[in-house]
Short mmCIF file of C-alpha atoms and ligand atoms in Angstrom, two decimals:
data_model
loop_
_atom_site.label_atom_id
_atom_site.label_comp_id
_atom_site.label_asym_id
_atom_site.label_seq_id
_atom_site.Cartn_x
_atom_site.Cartn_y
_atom_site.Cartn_z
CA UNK C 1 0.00 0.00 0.00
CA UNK C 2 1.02 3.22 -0.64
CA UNK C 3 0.96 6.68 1.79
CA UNK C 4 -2.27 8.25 0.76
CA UNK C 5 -1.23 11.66 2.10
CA UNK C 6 2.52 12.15 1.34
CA UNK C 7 1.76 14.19 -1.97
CA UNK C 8 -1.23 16.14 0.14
CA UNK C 9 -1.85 19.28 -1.71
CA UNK C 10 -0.75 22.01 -0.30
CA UNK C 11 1.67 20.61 1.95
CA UNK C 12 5.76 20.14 1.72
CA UNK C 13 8.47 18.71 3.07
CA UNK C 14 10.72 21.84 3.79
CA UNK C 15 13.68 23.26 2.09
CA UNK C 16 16.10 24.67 4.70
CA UNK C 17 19.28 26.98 5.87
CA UNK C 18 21.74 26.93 8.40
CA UNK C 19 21.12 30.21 11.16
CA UNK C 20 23.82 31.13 13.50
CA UNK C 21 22.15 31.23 16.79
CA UNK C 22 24.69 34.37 17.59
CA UNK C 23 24.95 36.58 14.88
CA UNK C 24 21.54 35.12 12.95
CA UNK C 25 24.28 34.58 9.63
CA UNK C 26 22.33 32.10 7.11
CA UNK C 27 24.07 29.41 5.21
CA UNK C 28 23.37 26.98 2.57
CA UNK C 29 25.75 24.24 4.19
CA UNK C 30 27.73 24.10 6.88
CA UNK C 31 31.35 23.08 8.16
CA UNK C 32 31.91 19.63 10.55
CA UNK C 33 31.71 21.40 13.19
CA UNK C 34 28.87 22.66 12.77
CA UNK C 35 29.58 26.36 14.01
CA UNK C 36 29.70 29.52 12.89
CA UNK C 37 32.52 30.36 10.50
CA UNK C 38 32.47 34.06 12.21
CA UNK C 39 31.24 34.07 15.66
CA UNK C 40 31.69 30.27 16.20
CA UNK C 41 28.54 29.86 17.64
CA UNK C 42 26.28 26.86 17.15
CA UNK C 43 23.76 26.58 13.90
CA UNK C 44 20.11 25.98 13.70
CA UNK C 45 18.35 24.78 10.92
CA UNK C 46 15.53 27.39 9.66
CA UNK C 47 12.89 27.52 6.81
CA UNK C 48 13.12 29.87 4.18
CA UNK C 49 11.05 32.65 5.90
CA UNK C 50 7.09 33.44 4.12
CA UNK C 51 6.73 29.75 3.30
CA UNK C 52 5.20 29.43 6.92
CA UNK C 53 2.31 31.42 5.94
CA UNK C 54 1.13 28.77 3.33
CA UNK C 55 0.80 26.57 6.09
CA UNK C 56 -2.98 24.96 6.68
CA UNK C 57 -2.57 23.79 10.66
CA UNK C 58 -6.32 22.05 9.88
CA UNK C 59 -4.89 20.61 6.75
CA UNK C 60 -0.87 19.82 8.41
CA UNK C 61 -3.31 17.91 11.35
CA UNK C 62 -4.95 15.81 9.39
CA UNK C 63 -2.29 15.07 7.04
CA UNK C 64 -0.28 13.45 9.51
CA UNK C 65 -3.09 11.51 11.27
CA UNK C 66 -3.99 9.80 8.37
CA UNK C 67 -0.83 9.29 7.42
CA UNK C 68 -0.87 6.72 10.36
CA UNK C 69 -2.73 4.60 8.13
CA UNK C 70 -0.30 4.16 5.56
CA UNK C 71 2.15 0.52 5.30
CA UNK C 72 5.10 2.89 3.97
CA UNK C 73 8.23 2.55 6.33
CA UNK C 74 8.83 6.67 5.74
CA UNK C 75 4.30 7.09 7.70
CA UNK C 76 5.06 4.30 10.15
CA UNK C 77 8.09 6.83 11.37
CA UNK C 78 6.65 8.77 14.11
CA UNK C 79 9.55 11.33 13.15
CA UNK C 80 8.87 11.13 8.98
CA UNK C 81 4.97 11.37 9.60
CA UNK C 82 5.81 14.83 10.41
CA UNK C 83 8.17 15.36 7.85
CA UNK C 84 6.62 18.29 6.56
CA UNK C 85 8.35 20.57 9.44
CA UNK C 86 11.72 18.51 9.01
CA UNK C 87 14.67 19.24 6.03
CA UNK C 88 13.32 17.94 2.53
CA UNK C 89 14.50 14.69 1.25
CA UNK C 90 14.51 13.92 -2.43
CA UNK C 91 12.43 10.71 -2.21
CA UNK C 92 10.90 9.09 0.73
CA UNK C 93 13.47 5.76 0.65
CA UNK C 94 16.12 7.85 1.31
CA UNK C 95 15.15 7.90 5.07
CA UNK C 96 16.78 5.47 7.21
CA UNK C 97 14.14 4.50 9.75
CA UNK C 98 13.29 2.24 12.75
CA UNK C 99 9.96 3.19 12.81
CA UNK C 100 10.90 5.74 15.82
CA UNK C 101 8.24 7.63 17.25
CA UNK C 102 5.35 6.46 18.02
CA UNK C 103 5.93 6.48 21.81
CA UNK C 104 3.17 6.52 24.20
CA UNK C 105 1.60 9.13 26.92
CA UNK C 106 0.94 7.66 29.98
CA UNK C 107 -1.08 9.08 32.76
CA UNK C 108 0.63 8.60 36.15
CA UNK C 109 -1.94 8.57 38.71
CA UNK C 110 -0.18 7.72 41.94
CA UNK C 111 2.49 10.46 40.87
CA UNK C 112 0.21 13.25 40.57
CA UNK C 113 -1.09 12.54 44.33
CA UNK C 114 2.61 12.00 45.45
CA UNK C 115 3.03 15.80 43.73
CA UNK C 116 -0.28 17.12 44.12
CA UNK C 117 -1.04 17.77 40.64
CA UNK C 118 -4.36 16.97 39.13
CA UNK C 119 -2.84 15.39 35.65
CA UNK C 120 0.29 14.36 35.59
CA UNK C 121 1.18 12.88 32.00
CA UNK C 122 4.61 10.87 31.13
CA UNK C 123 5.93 10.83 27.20
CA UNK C 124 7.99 7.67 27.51
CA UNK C 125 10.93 8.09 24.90
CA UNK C 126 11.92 5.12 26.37
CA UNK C 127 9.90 3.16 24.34
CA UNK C 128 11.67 4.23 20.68
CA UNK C 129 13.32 1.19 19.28
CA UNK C 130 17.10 1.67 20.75
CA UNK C 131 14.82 2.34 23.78
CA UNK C 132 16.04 6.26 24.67
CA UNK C 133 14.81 9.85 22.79
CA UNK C 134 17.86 9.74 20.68
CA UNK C 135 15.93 7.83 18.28
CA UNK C 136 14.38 10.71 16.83
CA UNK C 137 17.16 12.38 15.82
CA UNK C 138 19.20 9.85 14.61
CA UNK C 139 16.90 8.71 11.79
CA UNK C 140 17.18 12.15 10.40
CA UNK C 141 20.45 12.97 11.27
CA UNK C 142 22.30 9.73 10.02
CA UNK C 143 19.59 10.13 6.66
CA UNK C 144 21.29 13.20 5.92
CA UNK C 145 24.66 11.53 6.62
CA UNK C 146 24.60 9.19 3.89
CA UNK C 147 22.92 11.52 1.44
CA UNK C 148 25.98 13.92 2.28
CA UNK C 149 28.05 10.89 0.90
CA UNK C 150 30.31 10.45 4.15
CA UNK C 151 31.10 6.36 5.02
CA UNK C 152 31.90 6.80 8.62
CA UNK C 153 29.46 8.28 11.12
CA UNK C 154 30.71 9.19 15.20
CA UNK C 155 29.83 10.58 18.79
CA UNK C 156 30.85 11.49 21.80
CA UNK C 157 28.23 9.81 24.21
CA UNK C 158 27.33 9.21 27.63
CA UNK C 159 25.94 5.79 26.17
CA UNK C 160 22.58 6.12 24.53
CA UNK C 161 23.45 8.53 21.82
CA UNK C 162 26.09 5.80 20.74
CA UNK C 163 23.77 3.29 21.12
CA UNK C 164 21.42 4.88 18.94
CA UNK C 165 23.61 6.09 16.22
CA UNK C 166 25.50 2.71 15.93
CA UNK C 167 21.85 0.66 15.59
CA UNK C 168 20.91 4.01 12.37
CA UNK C 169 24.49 3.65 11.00
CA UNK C 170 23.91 0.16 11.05
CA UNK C 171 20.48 0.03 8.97
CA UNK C 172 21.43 2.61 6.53
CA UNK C 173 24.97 0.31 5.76
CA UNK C 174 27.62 3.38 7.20
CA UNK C 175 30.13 2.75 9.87
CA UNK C 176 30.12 4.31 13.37
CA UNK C 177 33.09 5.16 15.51
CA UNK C 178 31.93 5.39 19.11
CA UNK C 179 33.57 7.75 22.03
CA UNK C 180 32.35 6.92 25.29
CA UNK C 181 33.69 7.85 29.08
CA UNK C 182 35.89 4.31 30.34
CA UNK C 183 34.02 3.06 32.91
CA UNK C 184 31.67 5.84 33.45
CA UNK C 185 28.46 4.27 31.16
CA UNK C 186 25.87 1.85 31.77
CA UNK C 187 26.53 -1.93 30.27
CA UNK C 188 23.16 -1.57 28.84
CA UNK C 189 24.50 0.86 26.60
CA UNK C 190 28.01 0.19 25.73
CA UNK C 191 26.64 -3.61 24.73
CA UNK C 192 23.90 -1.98 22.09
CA UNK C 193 27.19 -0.09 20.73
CA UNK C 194 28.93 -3.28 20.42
CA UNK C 195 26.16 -5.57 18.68
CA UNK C 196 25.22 -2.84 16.03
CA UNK C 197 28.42 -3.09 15.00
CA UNK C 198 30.19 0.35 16.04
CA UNK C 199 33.73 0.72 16.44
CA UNK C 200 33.67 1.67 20.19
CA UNK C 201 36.55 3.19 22.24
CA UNK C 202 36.40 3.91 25.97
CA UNK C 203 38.48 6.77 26.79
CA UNK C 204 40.30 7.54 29.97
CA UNK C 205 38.27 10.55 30.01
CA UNK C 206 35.14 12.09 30.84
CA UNK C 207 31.64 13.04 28.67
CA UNK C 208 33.16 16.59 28.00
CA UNK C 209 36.57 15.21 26.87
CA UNK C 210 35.39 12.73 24.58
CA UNK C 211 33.40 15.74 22.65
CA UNK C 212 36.35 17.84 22.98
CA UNK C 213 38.16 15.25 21.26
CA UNK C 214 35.63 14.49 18.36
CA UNK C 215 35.33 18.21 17.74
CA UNK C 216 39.03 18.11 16.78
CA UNK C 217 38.46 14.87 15.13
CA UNK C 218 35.89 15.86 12.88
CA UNK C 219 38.36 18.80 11.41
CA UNK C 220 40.92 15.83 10.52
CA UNK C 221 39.03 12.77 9.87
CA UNK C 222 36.16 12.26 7.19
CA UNK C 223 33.95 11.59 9.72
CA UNK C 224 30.38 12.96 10.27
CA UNK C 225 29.39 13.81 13.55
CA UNK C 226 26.23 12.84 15.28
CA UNK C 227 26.28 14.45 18.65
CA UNK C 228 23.25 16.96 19.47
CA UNK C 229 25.55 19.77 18.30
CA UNK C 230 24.28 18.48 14.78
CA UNK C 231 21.20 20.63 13.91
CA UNK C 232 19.39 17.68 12.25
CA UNK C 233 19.49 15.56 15.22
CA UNK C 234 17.21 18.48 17.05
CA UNK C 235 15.31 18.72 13.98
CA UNK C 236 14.16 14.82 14.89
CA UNK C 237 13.65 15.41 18.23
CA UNK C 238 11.44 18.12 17.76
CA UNK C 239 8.70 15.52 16.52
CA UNK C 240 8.30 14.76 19.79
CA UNK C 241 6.91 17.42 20.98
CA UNK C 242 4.69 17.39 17.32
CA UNK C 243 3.63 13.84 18.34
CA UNK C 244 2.78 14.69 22.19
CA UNK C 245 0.56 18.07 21.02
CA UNK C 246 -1.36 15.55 18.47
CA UNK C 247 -1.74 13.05 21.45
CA UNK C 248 -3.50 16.16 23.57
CA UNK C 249 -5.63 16.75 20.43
CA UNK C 250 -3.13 20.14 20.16
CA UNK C 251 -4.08 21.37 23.35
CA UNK C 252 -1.49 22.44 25.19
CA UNK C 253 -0.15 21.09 28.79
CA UNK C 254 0.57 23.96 31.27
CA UNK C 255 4.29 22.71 31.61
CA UNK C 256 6.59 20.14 29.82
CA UNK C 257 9.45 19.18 31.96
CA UNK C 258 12.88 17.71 30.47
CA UNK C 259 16.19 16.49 32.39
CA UNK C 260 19.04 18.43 30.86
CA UNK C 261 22.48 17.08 30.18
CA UNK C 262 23.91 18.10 27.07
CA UNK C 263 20.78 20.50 26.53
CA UNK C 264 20.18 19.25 22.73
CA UNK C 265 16.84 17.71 23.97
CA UNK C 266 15.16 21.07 25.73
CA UNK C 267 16.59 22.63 22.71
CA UNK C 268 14.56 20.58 19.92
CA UNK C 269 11.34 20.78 22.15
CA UNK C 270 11.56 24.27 22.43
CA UNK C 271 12.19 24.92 19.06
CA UNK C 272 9.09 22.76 18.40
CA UNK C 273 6.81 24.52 20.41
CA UNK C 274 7.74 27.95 18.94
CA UNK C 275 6.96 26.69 15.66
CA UNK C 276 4.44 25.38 16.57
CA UNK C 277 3.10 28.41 17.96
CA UNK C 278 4.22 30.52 14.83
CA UNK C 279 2.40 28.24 12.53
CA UNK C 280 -0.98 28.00 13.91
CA UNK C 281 -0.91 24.78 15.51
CA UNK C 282 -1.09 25.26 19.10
CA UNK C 283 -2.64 28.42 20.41
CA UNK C 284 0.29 28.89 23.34
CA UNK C 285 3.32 27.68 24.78
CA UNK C 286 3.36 25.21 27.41
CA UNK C 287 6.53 26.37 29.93
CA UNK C 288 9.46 24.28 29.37
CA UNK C 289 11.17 23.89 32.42
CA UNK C 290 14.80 21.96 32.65
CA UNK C 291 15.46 19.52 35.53
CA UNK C 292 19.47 19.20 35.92
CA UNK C 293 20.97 16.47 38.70
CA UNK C 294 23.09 18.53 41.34
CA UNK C 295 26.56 17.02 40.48
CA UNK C 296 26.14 18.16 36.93
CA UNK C 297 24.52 21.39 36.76
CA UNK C 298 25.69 23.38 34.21
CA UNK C 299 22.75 25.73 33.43
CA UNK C 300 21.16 26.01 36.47
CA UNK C 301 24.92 27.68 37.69
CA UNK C 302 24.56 29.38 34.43
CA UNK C 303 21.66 30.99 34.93
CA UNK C 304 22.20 31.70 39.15
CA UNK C 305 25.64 33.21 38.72
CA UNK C 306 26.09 34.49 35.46
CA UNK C 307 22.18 35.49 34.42
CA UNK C 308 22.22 32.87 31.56
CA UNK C 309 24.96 34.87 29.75
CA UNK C 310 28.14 32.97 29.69
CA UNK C 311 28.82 29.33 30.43
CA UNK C 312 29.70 28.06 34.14
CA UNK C 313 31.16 24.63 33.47
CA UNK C 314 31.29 22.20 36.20
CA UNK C 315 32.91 19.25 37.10
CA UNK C 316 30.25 16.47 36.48
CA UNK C 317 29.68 14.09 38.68
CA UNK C 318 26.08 11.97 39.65
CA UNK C 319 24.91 8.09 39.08
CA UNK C 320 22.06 9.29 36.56
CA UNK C 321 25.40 8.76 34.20
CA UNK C 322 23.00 9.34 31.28
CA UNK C 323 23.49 13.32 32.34
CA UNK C 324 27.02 13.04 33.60
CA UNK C 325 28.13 16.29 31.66
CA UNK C 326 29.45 19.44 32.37
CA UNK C 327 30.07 21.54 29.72
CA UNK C 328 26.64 21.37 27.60
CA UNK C 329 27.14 21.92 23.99
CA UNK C 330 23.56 23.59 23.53
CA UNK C 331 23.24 25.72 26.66
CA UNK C 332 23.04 28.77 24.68
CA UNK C 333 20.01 27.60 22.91
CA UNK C 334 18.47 26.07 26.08
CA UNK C 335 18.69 29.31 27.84
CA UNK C 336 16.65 30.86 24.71
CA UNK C 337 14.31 28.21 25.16
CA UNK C 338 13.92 28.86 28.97
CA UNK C 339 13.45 32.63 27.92
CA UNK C 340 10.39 32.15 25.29
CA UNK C 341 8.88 29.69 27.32
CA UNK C 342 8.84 31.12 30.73
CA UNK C 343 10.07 27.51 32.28
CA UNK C 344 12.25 27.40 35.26
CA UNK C 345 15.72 25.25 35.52
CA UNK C 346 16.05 23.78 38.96
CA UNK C 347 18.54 20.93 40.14
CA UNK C 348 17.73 17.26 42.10
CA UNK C 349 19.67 15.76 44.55
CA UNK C 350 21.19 11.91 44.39
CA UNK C 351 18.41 10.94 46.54
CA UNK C 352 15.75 12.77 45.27
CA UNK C 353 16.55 11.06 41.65
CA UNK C 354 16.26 7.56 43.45
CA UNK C 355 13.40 8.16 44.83
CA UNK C 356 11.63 9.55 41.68
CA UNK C 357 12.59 6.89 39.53
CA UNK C 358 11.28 4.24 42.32
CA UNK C 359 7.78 6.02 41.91
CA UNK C 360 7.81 6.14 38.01
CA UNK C 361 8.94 2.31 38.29
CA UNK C 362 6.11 1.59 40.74
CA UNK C 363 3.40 3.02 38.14
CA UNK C 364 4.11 -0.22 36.27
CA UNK C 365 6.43 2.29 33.78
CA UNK C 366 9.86 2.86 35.19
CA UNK C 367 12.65 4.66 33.16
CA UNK C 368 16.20 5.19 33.74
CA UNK C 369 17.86 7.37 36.57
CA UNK C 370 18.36 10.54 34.18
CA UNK C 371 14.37 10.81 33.36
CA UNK C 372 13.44 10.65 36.98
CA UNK C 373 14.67 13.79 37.34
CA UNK C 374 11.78 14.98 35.80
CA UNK C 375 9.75 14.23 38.78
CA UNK C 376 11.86 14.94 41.38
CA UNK C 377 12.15 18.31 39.86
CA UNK C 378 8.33 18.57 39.55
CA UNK C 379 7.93 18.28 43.72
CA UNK C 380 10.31 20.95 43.84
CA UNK C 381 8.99 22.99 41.57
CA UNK C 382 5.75 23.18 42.94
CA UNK C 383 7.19 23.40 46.07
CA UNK C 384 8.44 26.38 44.82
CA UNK C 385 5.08 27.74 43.57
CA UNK C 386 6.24 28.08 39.65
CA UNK C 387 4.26 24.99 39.05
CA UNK C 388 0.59 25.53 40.53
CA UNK C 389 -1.31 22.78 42.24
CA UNK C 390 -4.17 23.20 39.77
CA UNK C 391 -1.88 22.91 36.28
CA UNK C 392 -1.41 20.04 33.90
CA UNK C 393 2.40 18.93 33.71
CA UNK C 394 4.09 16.32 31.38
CA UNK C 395 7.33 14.63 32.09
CA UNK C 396 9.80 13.79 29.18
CA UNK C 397 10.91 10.41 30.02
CA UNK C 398 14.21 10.26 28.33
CA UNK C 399 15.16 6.44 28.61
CA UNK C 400 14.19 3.00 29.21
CA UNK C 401 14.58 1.32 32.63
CA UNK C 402 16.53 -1.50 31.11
CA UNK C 403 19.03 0.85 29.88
CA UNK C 404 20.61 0.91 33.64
CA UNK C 405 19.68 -2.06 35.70
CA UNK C 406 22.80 -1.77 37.90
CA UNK C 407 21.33 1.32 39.47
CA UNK C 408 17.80 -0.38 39.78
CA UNK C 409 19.79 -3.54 41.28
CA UNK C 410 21.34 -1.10 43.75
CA UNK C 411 18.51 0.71 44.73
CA UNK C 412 16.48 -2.04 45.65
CA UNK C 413 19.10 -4.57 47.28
CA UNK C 414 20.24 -1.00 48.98
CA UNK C 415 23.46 -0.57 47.87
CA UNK C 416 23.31 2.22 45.83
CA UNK C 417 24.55 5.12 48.59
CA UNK C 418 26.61 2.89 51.33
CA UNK C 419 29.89 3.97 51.75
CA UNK C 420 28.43 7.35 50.45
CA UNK C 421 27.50 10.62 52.54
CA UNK C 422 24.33 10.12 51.34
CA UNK C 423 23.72 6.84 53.12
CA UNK C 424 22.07 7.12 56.20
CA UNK C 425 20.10 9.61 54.41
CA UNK C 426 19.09 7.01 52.07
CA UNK C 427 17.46 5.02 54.77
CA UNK C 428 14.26 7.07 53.62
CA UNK C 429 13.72 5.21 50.62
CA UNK C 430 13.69 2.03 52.45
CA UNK C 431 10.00 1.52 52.04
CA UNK C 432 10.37 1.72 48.14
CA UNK C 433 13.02 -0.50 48.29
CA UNK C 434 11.59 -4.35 46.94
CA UNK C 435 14.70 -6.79 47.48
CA UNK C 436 15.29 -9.90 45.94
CA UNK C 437 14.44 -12.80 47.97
CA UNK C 438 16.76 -16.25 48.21
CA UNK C 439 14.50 -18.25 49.66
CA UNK C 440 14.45 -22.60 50.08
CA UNK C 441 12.23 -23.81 47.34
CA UNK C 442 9.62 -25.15 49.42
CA UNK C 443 6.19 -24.14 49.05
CA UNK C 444 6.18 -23.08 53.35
CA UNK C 445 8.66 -20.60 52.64
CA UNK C 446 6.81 -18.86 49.20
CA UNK C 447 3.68 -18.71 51.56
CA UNK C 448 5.52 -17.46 54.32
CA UNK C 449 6.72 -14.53 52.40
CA UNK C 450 3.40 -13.98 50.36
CA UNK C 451 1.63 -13.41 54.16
CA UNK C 452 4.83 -11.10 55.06
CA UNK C 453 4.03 -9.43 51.94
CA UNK C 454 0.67 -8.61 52.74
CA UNK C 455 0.76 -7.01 55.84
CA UNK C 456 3.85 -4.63 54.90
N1 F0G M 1 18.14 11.53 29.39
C1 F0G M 1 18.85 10.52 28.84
C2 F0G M 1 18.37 9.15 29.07
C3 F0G M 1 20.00 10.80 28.08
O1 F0G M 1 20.66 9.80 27.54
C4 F0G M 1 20.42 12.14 27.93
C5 F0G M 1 21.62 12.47 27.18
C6 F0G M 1 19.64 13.14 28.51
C7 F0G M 1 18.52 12.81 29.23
C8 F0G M 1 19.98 14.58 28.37
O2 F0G M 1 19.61 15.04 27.10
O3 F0G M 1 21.83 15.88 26.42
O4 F0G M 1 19.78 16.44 25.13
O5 F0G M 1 20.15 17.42 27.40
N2 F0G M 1 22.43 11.62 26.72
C9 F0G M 1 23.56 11.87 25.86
C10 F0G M 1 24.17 10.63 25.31
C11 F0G M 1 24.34 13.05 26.00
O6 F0G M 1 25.35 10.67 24.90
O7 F0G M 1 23.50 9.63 25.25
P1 F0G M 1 20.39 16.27 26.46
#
């Protein structure tokens, strides 16, 4: 079967130029680096300015939801159904797609009375086929990859971008080259890299020094790079906010709240919504408010001690590794973000990040430790009154619980804080924690444990 809206009149698929998000220069291409030849500051991609206006939102709506009903592999992509806001391709098989997208919204009901919010939704990026948001970008990015003729894709990573880009690389026959922190990345991860077939090197270094390292690498090597500083990576992940607005039948939440590591994700949404916005779609923006763990806290330092105008790197250091970065590439464009939406940028203990991603996991959901920042922050931002009791709020969950079952392990046998300052403070989560049981395999002692069970 073929799509029966791809060729929709009146709608595109969008020819684009590079903007410098510091001195607003436009570009038909762009260098490796994917900077500013002048200023050095990092590119956006932008639309040809006018074309907006022949936008139909009724028309854009409808083309993509019955674009659901097409067999094509190009509709089935919950990134290429919305491929009208995204660069143009030539032909639709040029895409290489998983059939990302497509994630679901879940309502979290024992969440929203832990936070006292009325509706509390969850986006579960988790669920995307290398099972984290990277997903979304990567089928665009690594599309325009190969159409830009280069052989070898890389990234630096903190472990899902890699495993993401090696699984795209690996459909769309291009080989990756993998950068990852020795030691500081989840098995989960690292093994994805490995079975996709990516040339993977740990390096006695941290998040920040393995980008530092491609960015030179990139200049030498005829390698493309994937990271987030890629502007067609946010370009994909902006379809998730697309795909969450057409999930609230394009009314908007009050908030959208995002963990923030590298900032490429609360970038892309951003972006999303003010297009959005501009176009017709949605009638206002949602705030979009960025949830950073303590030990790596970048922006919210950024924003505290230097009013958002130059970057205060830190020394990264927390077990939701996913985030364990200290120099964000995109904080520039996250602190525009910040500014059109009105969202806040807070910061979540160790133990706070524990405990929210024992709640998420206890809604029958789970995710991994750098999404449950999204609902720690949400407690504290209601505690701090910039959330209101009576608002809707949806959390971006970033990742997939499997994606870090050492930390889940930890938490629940209770090793995750001893020998840490943070242990006897940990002794609050002890009625999340659900421990493995060794038990004799005699029926007396399942029983026994089932009637323990019941009245804890
Ligand atoms: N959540 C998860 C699960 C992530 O893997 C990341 C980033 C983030 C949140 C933060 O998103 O960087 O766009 O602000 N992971 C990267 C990686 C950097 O290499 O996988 P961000």
């Amino acid at each position: 079967m073929s799509s029966p809206t791809s060729s929709a009149p009146g709608v595109r698929q969008a020819t684009f130029r590079f903007r410098c998000i510091g001195c607003g220069d436009l570009s038909e291409s762009a260098s490796q680096n994917f900077r500013c030849p002048q200023c050095k500051d990092l590119l956006e991609i932008t639309y040809p300015q006018g074309k907006e206006s022949s936008f139909d939102p009724t028309k854009l709506k409808s083309t993509w939801r019955n674009r659901r009903l097409s067999s094509t592999p190009i509709d089935q992509s919950g990134v290429w159904r919305f491929r009208d806001l995204l660069p143009a391709l030539a032909s639709e098989g040029q895409a290489i797609t998983l059939r990302e997208g497509n994630t679901p919204l879940y309502e979290l009901p024992q969440c929203a009375r832990i936070t006292g919010v009325p509706r509390l939704l969850a986006k579960h990026q988790g669920l995307n086929p290398t099972g984290s948001f990277k997903d979304a970008g990567m089928t665009v990015a690594a599309t325009f990859a190969r159409l830009a003729g280069f052989r070898w894709v890389a990234c630096a990573s903190t472990g899902n971008t890699s495993a993401s880009m090696a699984a795209y690389a690996a459909r769309g026959g291009l080989r990756s080259l993998v950068l990852v922190p020795d030691g500081k990345i989840s098995w989960s991860k690292l093994s994805q890299a490995l079975d996709y077939g990516a040339v993977t090197c740990q390096l006695r270094t941290d998040f920040d020094g393995c980008l530092r390292l491609l960015q030179e690498l990139v200049l030498r090597a005829p390698v493309y790079q994937l990271n987030s500083i890629n502007p067609f990576r946010l370009e994909g992940q902006k379809t998730l906010a697309l795909e969450l607005l057409e999930q609230l039948d394009w009314q908007p939440p009050d908030h959208i709240i995002v963990p923030g590591g590298n900032l490429g994700n609360s970038s892309a949404i951003g972006k999303a919504l003010v297009e959005m916005r501009d176009l017709g779609l949605i009638s206002r923006l949602p705030k979009l408010s960025i949830i950073q763990a303590e030990g790596a806290n970048a922006l919210v330092r950024t924003l505290r001690e230097a009013a958002g105008k130059c970057l205060i790197s830190v020394q990264a250091e927390t077990r939701a590794t996913a985030v364990r970065i200290g120099n964000p590439a995109s904080w520039k464009k996250a602190v525009h973000v910040l500014e059109a939406t009105g969202g806040a940028c807070e910061q979540v203990s160790e133990i706070e990040i524990a405990q929210a991603k024992a709640e998420i996991g206890a809604e029958g959901i789970g995710c991994e430790p750098a999404s449950a920042v999204t609902l720690a922050g949400l407690k504290k931002l209601v505690k701090l009154g910039l959330v209101k009791r009576e608002e809707s709020v949806v959390l971006i969950l970033t990742g997939n619980l499997l994606k870090d079952p050492d930390f889940t392990m930890g938490f629940h046998r209770g090793d995750l804080f001893k020998g840490t300052p943070d242990e006897t403070a940990s002794a609050g989560l002890n009625p999340l924690r659900r421990p493995p049981m060794v038990l004799d395999a005699t029926l007396d002692a399942v029983i026994g444990t089932l009637e323990q069970s019941e009245k804890s």
